[in-house]
Amino acid sequence: MSDLQTVVTFLFFPSGLFVMLYGMAYEWADRKVVARLQNRIGPRWFQPLADMVKLLSKEEIEPAGVNRLLFVGLPLVGLAGAMTASLYVPLAGLKPPASFTGDLIVVLYLLSLLTICIGLAGTITPNRFSMIGSTRVLTQVFSYEAPFLLALIGPAMAAGSWTIGNINFYASSHWLLLTQPLGFVVALIGLMGKLELPPFDAPEAETEIVAGSLTEYSGRGLALFKLGKAVELIVGLTLVAAFFLGGINNPLEFLLKTLGLLFVMAGISALMTRFRIDQVVRWWRYGALLVLGQMLVIIAWQIWKGL
Amino acid sequence: MSTESLLKTAQQLLTAWTLETRAPEWNRIDIVLRPDDLPGAAAALAGARWGYLAAITGLDNGPESGVIEALYHFCSGAAIVTLRISLPRQQPRLPSVCQSIPSATLYERELMEMFGVDIVDTPNRQRLFLPDDWQEGVYPLRKDYRPQPLPVEERRVIRPIPENSQPDRFTVPIGPQHPALKEPGHFDFSVDGEVITGASVRLGYVHRGIEKACEERSWVQCQYLIERICGICSHSHAYAYCLGVERLAGVEAPPRAQAIRELVAGLERIHSHLLWVGVSAHEAGFDTLFMYSWRDRETVMDLLETFTGNRVNYSVNVLGGVKYDVTLDIADKIRRGINFLEERTHHYLDVVTKDAAFLQRTRGIGVITPAEVERLGLIGPTARASGVVRDIRVEAPYGSYRSFPVSSVRESAGDLEAKFIVRINELFVTYKAIQTIMDNLPEGELTARFPRKIPAGETISRVEAPRGELFYFIKSNGSDKPERVRVRTPSINNFTSVVSLVVGHQLADVPLILAGIDPCFSCNDR
Amino acid sequence: MRMATMLSDVIRSAWRKPVTRKYPYVVRPAPPRLRGKLIWNPEKCTGCALCSKDCPSDAIALVVNDKQTKTFVMRYNVDRCTFCAQCVVNCRFKCIELMNDQWELAALSREAFTIYYGRPEKVEEFLATAASSGQAVE
């Protein structure tokens, strides 16, 4: 790519400003769908954008005794991780702007970088709610990473490649939703856990620990974390939709498939009660077993095919 | 057992210490004791399982008389036994009854801080309703109290140390501002990871001094003050107050008025329980149930607005009757509204008892055994969920509850799920009661003539609010202002249960356990 | 035990309008008994002042109470009123009413919350003689 193309990709489209605005649009869609399912109106289209603008314009209150470098740097690192991850997935239906062998693992690592930054952000202040929130975030990360990763490796095994672009190409001709249904279920629920969507929102349970790890954040730091979460939403949806729902090759498929998946997630959010953190971990034993079973099936099938 | 036989039994239990016996009303006896005999008398009643300690009232008879009285009210069914102790105003000192009645500690704390009575070996001497920096020696409910604002530089906050906590554990504060609390209160939990090892509670953030304010307003004005003690049980407060004052004046409200009072009380109970279902679901993270149950609650609020003119603080009562009549149009609306709500309530019962995700947050959590109910003195639906039925509408029917009785609902599991089931089943009972009242509303007047000056006397009126037993002690000195109005609200009994119950549970269970007792901080703090 | 017990509600909401009323663009008509702002008719008043005696928050007062000439002026403090309707109950001649259509009582200044009721010329006279300011209505 030429230098100008690189700059445009990083800053504007399809990464950069586009993915941030698109993330906020999807955040709005999620809130709107949940609201309509609860028989109420929901926010207007510019609500997340208005929240972001408001937060960026407010004073940032730094708690006393906090490590300044970490306090300011963690939101930046988290957002940077999520934005970098967006470079390797087929955003807007185009080929991933950057691609190399093994980028699936790197993308998953970068996504969890954001979650770990949120978890760390809770530990740097002595606020009780932050500390308990960060414990829960890190517990949830450990519960979800393994099954989610394994569920995404299923399509990788079927496609015979570690590169997201190749897996996307393979998935375009094979609807892996049908051949790996258990993997899809585990990936979907894993995505909800990763994004801390209800019912897996124990780390930010407002009625128990105010705002969890982000209790002490306000102004710019909070805005950057929320932006990071919005970008993570897009990247996660794109990954799961590309792998299991028949690949993403043009903007229309991108819109429809990710939006469809978002609606399913919003529906599940509306229907369930928040899980306690120990119940989250407990239910995930079943998830891990399911996905291991799925992988055994894939391996067995590949051996049988090779014979 | 009949009320007379209950009273006779109590009298026999207490003969050893009785100085004098009086029978002011058909269901009450007052027994005068010496201060030192109080623990013995209380232990005798508690040991014989004669009722429970309902309230402790302090009475200041004025600086001229030099006497402060402490009244200990024990209730069993409709019978009320009051132990009266006269104390010298200069040095009022009493022994504690907490060895035999552990739940008395909250009442004793209130007596100490409001009247300056020194209760010698009471386990907890911290302030209950007054702020921590309240001046020593200033007792608000005494007759010679004059408000003296504290200078700004002397104001400070003292954080009490949680009871049963190890010194170097984490303490998680919940309140006074917290998304889980709808009203301010302060809880301190010592946690070890997610598990709670100790808890303490500080109340009194919404203390408005209503009991004192009642002494400076006329009987009519007091009713509106009393109504605003709480928004959700406001009619129950006004109901209890009006019943008591009417009894003092010797006036009985006409049957139609009594039936309308019961009707509005039923509608209020529906509103309160639907609100509770929504709030508890929200504390559990089940926002969908929250939104739908509150949407349906709008139906009963619209009914109340159509009937009484206001959604909250209905002001339906006047001394001697009610203000508003039920017309055919309104009766029709009420019937249709109740039918709609009944259908929806069946659905909510289904959700609460069958939803797997919700049950894993409520089943087996916050279990209260019947023995603990007795020990902690719990009342209302909280106690009924553990199988201990204390329901004034059934034990001591008042007003039109004799003509339109209701049945009590009980469960035995004692956990949060049982509390949900009890409250939702109470909704069904209330729907049926309202339909019965609508079908058989007696004809007649709405009010009876009421004197401006109430003859001197004392009365106790007890009413079943949505949260439990509401206890009113009203004393008149013959003028047009009350001498003393003592309000004991149901939530105060139930708060101690939270503190002892949460130990061993996880932090995530705390908002639900707190919501399970249906706390009403405004009621509690008055 | 079932998952998703609220499913029926959630699906039905998909084709129902939201229940939220878009106030202030959509205003529901108030029920007839709604207790709104107090209105006083001086013509039938006899000056017994039972209404102001029993007001729990001292919101109404007969500032001019001349029974011989039947001159009555009432001061009504909207901000103190609790809309309890005790005054309505007390008045034997039905002079007082709580209007059900005047319940949007927000104002941008304090003066709007003190209202003087009475025959216009009597109110003017009272306000001219009184040093305090107020807002004459009706």
Tab-separated table of N, CA and C in Angstrom, chain C:
chain	number	residue	atom	x	y	z
C	1	MET	N	-38.012	-25.688	34.942
C	1	MET	CA	-37.104	-24.558	34.701
C	1	MET	C	-37.011	-24.300	33.208
C	2	ARG	N	-37.191	-23.082	32.843
C	2	ARG	CA	-37.083	-22.774	31.413
C	2	ARG	C	-36.154	-21.585	31.264
C	3	MET	N	-35.566	-21.469	30.094
C	3	MET	CA	-34.835	-20.252	29.756
C	3	MET	C	-35.808	-19.292	29.094
C	4	ALA	N	-35.515	-18.029	29.136
C	4	ALA	CA	-36.251	-17.051	28.318
C	4	ALA	C	-37.757	-17.102	28.571
C	5	THR	N	-38.146	-16.980	29.848
C	5	THR	CA	-39.574	-16.982	30.140
C	5	THR	C	-40.255	-15.710	29.662
C	6	MET	N	-39.516	-14.614	29.484
C	6	MET	CA	-40.152	-13.374	29.053
C	6	MET	C	-40.254	-13.325	27.534
C	7	LEU	N	-40.038	-14.442	26.872
C	7	LEU	CA	-39.989	-14.430	25.414
C	7	LEU	C	-41.293	-13.937	24.802
C	8	SER	N	-42.425	-14.371	25.398
C	8	SER	CA	-43.714	-13.967	24.812
C	8	SER	C	-43.865	-12.450	24.850
C	9	ASP	N	-43.486	-11.849	25.981
C	9	ASP	CA	-43.579	-10.386	26.077
C	9	ASP	C	-42.691	-9.723	25.048
C	10	VAL	N	-41.461	-10.250	24.952
C	10	VAL	CA	-40.474	-9.616	24.091
C	10	VAL	C	-40.909	-9.705	22.632
C	11	ILE	N	-41.460	-10.835	22.245
C	11	ILE	CA	-41.868	-10.975	20.839
C	11	ILE	C	-43.058	-10.072	20.548
C	12	ARG	N	-43.979	-9.996	21.528
C	12	ARG	CA	-45.149	-9.150	21.294
C	12	ARG	C	-44.759	-7.693	21.161
C	13	SER	N	-43.681	-7.300	21.834
C	13	SER	CA	-43.266	-5.905	21.743
C	13	SER	C	-42.775	-5.538	20.369
C	14	ALA	N	-42.419	-6.561	19.587
C	14	ALA	CA	-41.853	-6.255	18.273
C	14	ALA	C	-42.864	-5.539	17.390
C	15	TRP	N	-44.155	-5.834	17.565
C	15	TRP	CA	-45.105	-5.087	16.746
C	15	TRP	C	-46.055	-4.244	17.569
C	16	ARG	N	-45.702	-3.941	18.784
C	16	ARG	CA	-46.486	-2.969	19.546
C	16	ARG	C	-45.716	-1.680	19.605
C	17	LYS	N	-46.462	-0.577	19.704
C	17	LYS	CA	-45.760	0.689	19.897
C	17	LYS	C	-45.219	0.730	21.322
C	18	PRO	N	-44.139	1.454	21.532
C	18	PRO	CA	-43.643	1.581	22.903
C	18	PRO	C	-44.683	2.277	23.772
C	19	VAL	N	-44.724	1.906	25.038
C	19	VAL	CA	-45.737	2.520	25.908
C	19	VAL	C	-45.365	3.920	26.341
C	20	THR	N	-44.131	4.319	26.063
C	20	THR	CA	-43.709	5.630	26.540
C	20	THR	C	-44.532	6.709	25.865
C	21	ARG	N	-45.077	7.595	26.670
C	21	ARG	CA	-45.816	8.726	26.121
C	21	ARG	C	-44.835	9.842	25.883
C	22	LYS	N	-44.859	10.434	24.688
C	22	LYS	CA	-43.824	11.418	24.368
C	22	LYS	C	-44.244	12.799	24.856
C	23	TYR	N	-44.332	12.887	26.193
C	23	TYR	CA	-44.608	14.196	26.793
C	23	TYR	C	-43.435	15.090	26.513
C	24	PRO	N	-43.505	16.349	26.210
C	24	PRO	CA	-44.691	17.204	26.150
C	24	PRO	C	-45.393	17.272	24.809
C	25	TYR	N	-44.977	16.459	23.857
C	25	TYR	CA	-45.661	16.507	22.572
C	25	TYR	C	-47.014	15.811	22.650
C	26	VAL	N	-47.097	14.812	23.516
C	26	VAL	CA	-48.354	14.088	23.687
C	26	VAL	C	-48.750	14.249	25.137
C	27	VAL	N	-49.891	14.886	25.374
C	27	VAL	CA	-50.306	15.105	26.757
C	27	VAL	C	-51.609	14.353	26.973
C	28	ARG	N	-51.615	13.493	27.975
C	28	ARG	CA	-52.830	12.743	28.261
C	28	ARG	C	-53.812	13.659	28.983
C	29	PRO	N	-55.082	13.586	28.640
C	29	PRO	CA	-56.033	14.432	29.388
C	29	PRO	C	-56.094	13.988	30.844
C	30	ALA	N	-56.139	14.982	31.722
C	30	ALA	CA	-56.097	14.657	33.144
C	30	ALA	C	-57.441	14.096	33.597
C	31	PRO	N	-57.429	13.120	34.504
C	31	PRO	CA	-58.707	12.616	35.020
C	31	PRO	C	-59.454	13.717	35.766
C	32	PRO	N	-60.763	13.648	35.846
C	32	PRO	CA	-61.530	14.767	36.410
C	32	PRO	C	-61.189	15.082	37.858
C	33	ARG	N	-60.728	14.071	38.613
C	33	ARG	CA	-60.494	14.332	40.024
C	33	ARG	C	-59.066	14.749	40.322
C	34	LEU	N	-58.249	14.927	39.306
C	34	LEU	CA	-56.848	15.264	39.557
C	34	LEU	C	-56.760	16.547	40.368
C	35	ARG	N	-55.942	16.544	41.391
C	35	ARG	CA	-55.843	17.711	42.262
C	35	ARG	C	-54.746	18.621	41.750
C	36	GLY	N	-55.177	19.664	41.029
C	36	GLY	CA	-54.193	20.596	40.482
C	36	GLY	C	-54.233	21.893	41.248
C	37	LYS	N	-54.067	22.971	40.517
C	37	LYS	CA	-53.959	24.268	41.169
C	37	LYS	C	-55.285	24.697	41.768
C	38	LEU	N	-55.181	25.399	42.866
C	38	LEU	CA	-56.372	25.821	43.600
C	38	LEU	C	-56.970	27.058	42.959
C	39	ILE	N	-58.294	27.068	42.859
C	39	ILE	CA	-59.006	28.252	42.351
C	39	ILE	C	-60.051	28.618	43.400
C	40	TRP	N	-60.183	29.915	43.682
C	40	TRP	CA	-61.100	30.331	44.745
C	40	TRP	C	-62.103	31.308	44.177
C	41	ASN	N	-63.341	31.106	44.519
C	41	ASN	CA	-64.410	32.000	44.087
C	41	ASN	C	-64.821	32.855	45.273
C	42	PRO	N	-64.510	34.164	45.236
C	42	PRO	CA	-64.787	34.980	46.426
C	42	PRO	C	-66.266	35.269	46.636
C	43	GLU	N	-67.108	35.028	45.631
C	43	GLU	CA	-68.505	35.456	45.748
C	43	GLU	C	-69.229	34.745	46.871
C	44	LYS	N	-68.953	33.443	47.040
C	44	LYS	CA	-69.726	32.693	48.043
C	44	LYS	C	-69.061	32.651	49.405
C	45	CYS	N	-67.869	33.282	49.504
C	45	CYS	CA	-67.121	33.127	50.744
C	45	CYS	C	-67.758	33.896	51.884
C	46	THR	N	-67.734	33.309	53.082
C	46	THR	CA	-68.262	34.010	54.256
C	46	THR	C	-67.158	34.401	55.216
C	47	GLY	N	-65.931	34.086	54.899
C	47	GLY	CA	-64.829	34.503	55.750
C	47	GLY	C	-64.620	33.640	56.983
C	48	CYS	N	-65.086	32.389	56.976
C	48	CYS	CA	-64.915	31.553	58.176
C	48	CYS	C	-63.476	31.121	58.365
C	49	ALA	N	-62.699	31.114	57.279
C	49	ALA	CA	-61.263	30.822	57.330
C	49	ALA	C	-60.945	29.410	57.803
C	50	LEU	N	-61.915	28.505	57.722
C	50	LEU	CA	-61.608	27.114	58.086
C	50	LEU	C	-60.601	26.518	57.114
C	51	CYS	N	-60.643	27.010	55.871
C	51	CYS	CA	-59.721	26.459	54.870
C	51	CYS	C	-58.277	26.725	55.276
C	52	SER	N	-57.974	27.971	55.641
C	52	SER	CA	-56.581	28.273	55.941
C	52	SER	C	-56.185	27.726	57.308
C	53	LYS	N	-57.176	27.513	58.188
C	53	LYS	CA	-56.830	26.995	59.512
C	53	LYS	C	-56.263	25.589	59.410
C	54	ASP	N	-56.839	24.784	58.518
C	54	ASP	CA	-56.439	23.372	58.473
C	54	ASP	C	-55.400	23.073	57.409
C	55	CYS	N	-54.916	24.097	56.719
C	55	CYS	CA	-53.947	23.811	55.669
C	55	CYS	C	-52.654	23.299	56.302
C	56	PRO	N	-52.167	22.111	55.931
C	56	PRO	CA	-50.969	21.576	56.598
C	56	PRO	C	-49.694	22.321	56.285
C	57	SER	N	-49.695	23.112	55.213
C	57	SER	CA	-48.442	23.754	54.864
C	57	SER	C	-48.580	25.266	54.775
C	58	ASP	N	-49.660	25.821	55.328
C	58	ASP	CA	-49.788	27.276	55.393
C	58	ASP	C	-49.750	27.897	54.007
C	59	ALA	N	-50.472	27.283	53.068
C	59	ALA	CA	-50.387	27.759	51.696
C	59	ALA	C	-51.431	28.808	51.375
C	60	ILE	N	-52.566	28.790	52.081
C	60	ILE	CA	-53.579	29.800	51.779
C	60	ILE	C	-53.836	30.626	53.026
C	61	ALA	N	-54.171	31.875	52.809
C	61	ALA	CA	-54.455	32.770	53.922
C	61	ALA	C	-55.407	33.839	53.422
C	62	LEU	N	-56.372	34.191	54.267
C	62	LEU	CA	-57.275	35.287	53.896
C	62	LEU	C	-56.636	36.571	54.387
C	63	VAL	N	-55.966	37.265	53.489
C	63	VAL	CA	-55.225	38.446	53.923
C	63	VAL	C	-56.154	39.618	54.160
C	64	VAL	N	-57.287	39.644	53.489
C	64	VAL	CA	-58.298	40.672	53.776
C	64	VAL	C	-59.562	39.920	54.129
C	65	ASN	N	-59.998	40.059	55.373
C	65	ASN	CA	-61.129	39.255	55.828
C	65	ASN	C	-62.148	40.176	56.473
C	66	ASP	N	-62.877	40.915	55.648
C	66	ASP	CA	-63.817	41.906	56.167
C	66	ASP	C	-65.226	41.379	55.957
C	67	LYS	N	-65.832	40.829	57.061
C	67	LYS	CA	-67.132	40.177	56.872
C	67	LYS	C	-68.252	41.171	56.650
C	68	GLN	N	-68.105	42.414	57.196
C	68	GLN	CA	-69.196	43.392	57.002
C	68	GLN	C	-69.375	43.751	55.545
C	69	THR	N	-68.255	44.129	54.909
C	69	THR	CA	-68.387	44.555	53.517
C	69	THR	C	-68.220	43.389	52.562
C	70	LYS	N	-68.081	42.191	53.089
C	70	LYS	CA	-67.883	41.002	52.255
C	70	LYS	C	-66.685	41.168	51.338
C	71	THR	N	-65.626	41.755	51.893
C	71	THR	CA	-64.406	41.904	51.105
C	71	THR	C	-63.429	40.831	51.538
C	72	PHE	N	-63.062	39.997	50.607
C	72	PHE	CA	-62.111	38.936	50.944
C	72	PHE	C	-61.040	38.865	49.864
C	73	VAL	N	-59.820	38.809	50.306
C	73	VAL	CA	-58.714	38.577	49.364
C	73	VAL	C	-57.903	37.426	49.926
C	74	MET	N	-57.612	36.485	49.071
C	74	MET	CA	-56.870	35.308	49.535
C	74	MET	C	-55.519	35.253	48.859
C	75	ARG	N	-54.507	34.948	49.668
C	75	ARG	CA	-53.185	34.745	49.099
C	75	ARG	C	-52.949	33.245	49.022
C	76	TYR	N	-52.529	32.788	47.848
C	76	TYR	CA	-52.308	31.361	47.645
C	76	TYR	C	-50.844	31.162	47.238
C	77	ASN	N	-50.112	30.384	48.034
C	77	ASN	CA	-48.712	30.076	47.710
C	77	ASN	C	-48.658	28.723	47.023
C	78	VAL	N	-48.497	28.768	45.725
C	78	VAL	CA	-48.516	27.508	44.976
C	78	VAL	C	-47.373	26.602	45.399
C	79	ASP	N	-46.217	27.224	45.743
C	79	ASP	CA	-45.064	26.383	46.040
C	79	ASP	C	-45.201	25.687	47.385
C	80	ARG	N	-46.075	26.181	48.278
C	80	ARG	CA	-46.231	25.505	49.564
C	80	ARG	C	-47.364	24.496	49.534
C	81	CYS	N	-48.235	24.615	48.550
C	81	CYS	CA	-49.430	23.774	48.533
C	81	CYS	C	-49.048	22.320	48.319
C	82	THR	N	-49.640	21.419	49.092
C	82	THR	CA	-49.381	19.988	48.883
C	82	THR	C	-50.513	19.328	48.119
C	83	PHE	N	-51.512	20.108	47.691
C	83	PHE	CA	-52.617	19.576	46.893
C	83	PHE	C	-53.341	18.455	47.622
C	84	CYS	N	-53.551	18.662	48.927
C	84	CYS	CA	-54.198	17.624	49.716
C	84	CYS	C	-55.707	17.723	49.679
C	85	ALA	N	-56.250	18.890	49.319
C	85	ALA	CA	-57.694	19.116	49.204
C	85	ALA	C	-58.417	19.156	50.533
C	86	GLN	N	-57.708	19.371	51.629
C	86	GLN	CA	-58.390	19.511	52.913
C	86	GLN	C	-59.219	20.787	52.926
C	87	CYS	N	-58.722	21.847	52.265
C	87	CYS	CA	-59.467	23.105	52.206
C	87	CYS	C	-60.772	22.905	51.447
C	88	VAL	N	-60.720	22.111	50.400
C	88	VAL	CA	-61.928	21.843	49.621
C	88	VAL	C	-62.967	21.153	50.489
C	89	VAL	N	-62.502	20.207	51.311
C	89	VAL	CA	-63.411	19.473	52.192
C	89	VAL	C	-64.003	20.398	53.248
C	90	ASN	N	-63.162	21.308	53.753
C	90	ASN	CA	-63.612	22.161	54.855
C	90	ASN	C	-64.625	23.201	54.425
C	91	CYS	N	-64.500	23.706	53.192
C	91	CYS	CA	-65.341	24.842	52.804
C	91	CYS	C	-66.786	24.385	52.638
C	92	ARG	N	-67.680	24.990	53.436
C	92	ARG	CA	-69.060	24.530	53.390
C	92	ARG	C	-69.806	25.091	52.195
C	93	PHE	N	-69.261	26.124	51.549
C	93	PHE	CA	-69.979	26.777	50.476
C	93	PHE	C	-69.345	26.496	49.122
C	94	LYS	N	-68.443	25.579	49.102
C	94	LYS	CA	-67.823	25.122	47.850
C	94	LYS	C	-67.191	26.272	47.091
C	95	CYS	N	-66.435	27.099	47.814
C	95	CYS	CA	-65.763	28.205	47.132
C	95	CYS	C	-64.454	27.767	46.497
C	96	ILE	N	-63.891	26.696	47.019
C	96	ILE	CA	-62.539	26.318	46.592
C	96	ILE	C	-62.614	25.072	45.715
C	97	GLU	N	-61.783	25.088	44.716
C	97	GLU	CA	-61.732	23.922	43.830
C	97	GLU	C	-60.280	23.705	43.441
C	98	LEU	N	-59.898	22.438	43.275
C	98	LEU	CA	-58.560	22.160	42.742
C	98	LEU	C	-58.761	21.755	41.287
C	99	MET	N	-58.327	22.614	40.392
C	99	MET	CA	-58.593	22.384	38.977
C	99	MET	C	-57.810	21.206	38.463
C	100	ASN	N	-58.464	20.389	37.658
C	100	ASN	CA	-57.748	19.210	37.178
C	100	ASN	C	-56.943	19.495	35.928
C	101	ASP	N	-57.127	20.664	35.308
C	101	ASP	CA	-56.390	20.890	34.080
C	101	ASP	C	-55.196	21.803	34.280
C	102	GLN	N	-54.980	22.256	35.504
C	102	GLN	CA	-53.828	23.128	35.727
C	102	GLN	C	-52.859	22.411	36.640
C	103	TRP	N	-52.091	21.554	36.053
C	103	TRP	CA	-51.137	20.812	36.870
C	103	TRP	C	-49.715	21.016	36.390
C	104	GLU	N	-49.546	21.753	35.311
C	104	GLU	CA	-48.185	22.056	34.853
C	104	GLU	C	-47.827	23.400	35.444
C	105	LEU	N	-47.243	23.359	36.648
C	105	LEU	CA	-47.123	24.583	37.421
C	105	LEU	C	-45.700	25.092	37.515
C	106	ALA	N	-44.837	24.672	36.646
C	106	ALA	CA	-43.461	25.172	36.712
C	106	ALA	C	-43.426	26.622	36.284
C	107	ALA	N	-42.526	27.388	36.853
C	107	ALA	CA	-42.394	28.798	36.478
C	107	ALA	C	-40.932	29.177	36.601
C	108	LEU	N	-40.581	30.285	35.973
C	108	LEU	CA	-39.176	30.668	35.964
C	108	LEU	C	-38.847	31.688	37.033
C	109	SER	N	-39.861	32.184	37.754
C	109	SER	CA	-39.551	33.182	38.769
C	109	SER	C	-40.387	32.897	39.992
C	110	ARG	N	-39.962	33.402	41.131
C	110	ARG	CA	-40.663	33.144	42.369
C	110	ARG	C	-42.016	33.831	42.426
C	111	GLU	N	-42.130	35.017	41.739
C	111	GLU	CA	-43.366	35.785	41.871
C	111	GLU	C	-44.560	34.991	41.398
C	112	ALA	N	-44.336	34.149	40.400
C	112	ALA	CA	-45.476	33.409	39.854
C	112	ALA	C	-46.095	32.477	40.867
C	113	PHE	N	-45.380	32.192	41.960
C	113	PHE	CA	-45.910	31.229	42.917
C	113	PHE	C	-46.727	31.863	44.022
C	114	THR	N	-46.849	33.159	44.048
C	114	THR	CA	-47.722	33.795	45.036
C	114	THR	C	-48.866	34.424	44.274
C	115	ILE	N	-50.062	33.933	44.501
C	115	ILE	CA	-51.211	34.391	43.728
C	115	ILE	C	-52.212	35.001	44.681
C	116	TYR	N	-52.789	36.134	44.269
C	116	TYR	CA	-53.834	36.765	45.082
C	116	TYR	C	-55.159	36.596	44.370
C	117	TYR	N	-56.124	36.010	45.085
C	117	TYR	CA	-57.454	35.828	44.514
C	117	TYR	C	-58.418	36.814	45.149
C	118	GLY	N	-59.408	37.224	44.386
C	118	GLY	CA	-60.428	38.114	44.936
C	118	GLY	C	-61.033	38.903	43.813
C	119	ARG	N	-61.983	39.795	44.158
C	119	ARG	CA	-62.514	40.675	43.121
C	119	ARG	C	-61.408	41.623	42.715
C	120	PRO	N	-61.250	41.878	41.404
C	120	PRO	CA	-60.053	42.607	40.924
C	120	PRO	C	-59.807	43.918	41.650
C	121	GLU	N	-60.876	44.684	41.914
C	121	GLU	CA	-60.619	45.994	42.523
C	121	GLU	C	-60.143	45.840	43.961
C	122	LYS	N	-60.635	44.806	44.637
C	122	LYS	CA	-60.211	44.595	46.025
C	122	LYS	C	-58.759	44.156	46.090
C	123	VAL	N	-58.387	43.338	45.124
C	123	VAL	CA	-56.995	42.877	45.112
C	123	VAL	C	-56.058	44.040	44.842
C	124	GLU	N	-56.451	44.904	43.903
C	124	GLU	CA	-55.609	46.064	43.598
C	124	GLU	C	-55.429	46.918	44.856
C	125	GLU	N	-56.557	47.112	45.524
C	125	GLU	CA	-56.528	47.936	46.743
C	125	GLU	C	-55.579	47.341	47.757
C	126	PHE	N	-55.687	46.035	47.925
C	126	PHE	CA	-54.834	45.369	48.907
C	126	PHE	C	-53.373	45.499	48.541
C	127	LEU	N	-53.086	45.261	47.267
C	127	LEU	CA	-51.683	45.299	46.860
C	127	LEU	C	-51.124	46.701	46.958
C	128	ALA	N	-51.992	47.679	46.697
C	128	ALA	CA	-51.500	49.060	46.796
C	128	ALA	C	-51.163	49.384	48.234
C	129	THR	N	-51.994	48.939	49.152
C	129	THR	CA	-51.723	49.274	50.556
C	129	THR	C	-50.592	48.430	51.119
C	130	ALA	N	-50.471	47.208	50.668
C	130	ALA	CA	-49.408	46.350	51.206
C	130	ALA	C	-48.076	46.737	50.610
C	131	ALA	N	-47.006	46.572	51.381
C	131	ALA	CA	-45.691	46.941	50.867
C	131	ALA	C	-45.091	45.830	50.028
C	132	SER	N	-45.518	44.626	50.281
C	132	SER	CA	-44.889	43.501	49.584
C	132	SER	C	-45.366	43.434	48.140
C	133	SER	N	-44.616	42.833	47.315
C	133	SER	CA	-44.988	42.657	45.915
C	133	SER	C	-45.721	41.344	45.761
C	134	GLY	N	-46.428	41.215	44.686
C	134	GLY	CA	-47.160	39.981	44.435
C	134	GLY	C	-47.679	40.045	43.024
C	135	GLN	N	-48.369	39.047	42.654
C	135	GLN	CA	-48.884	39.056	41.288
C	135	GLN	C	-50.390	38.897	41.358
C	136	ALA	N	-51.140	39.848	40.872
C	136	ALA	CA	-52.597	39.773	40.906
C	136	ALA	C	-53.097	38.926	39.756
C	137	VAL	N	-53.978	38.027	40.071
C	137	VAL	CA	-54.529	37.152	39.027
C	137	VAL	C	-56.036	37.267	39.081
C	138	GLU	N	-56.680	37.196	38.004
C	138	GLU	CA	-58.143	37.300	37.887
C	138	GLU	C	-58.649	38.653	38.325
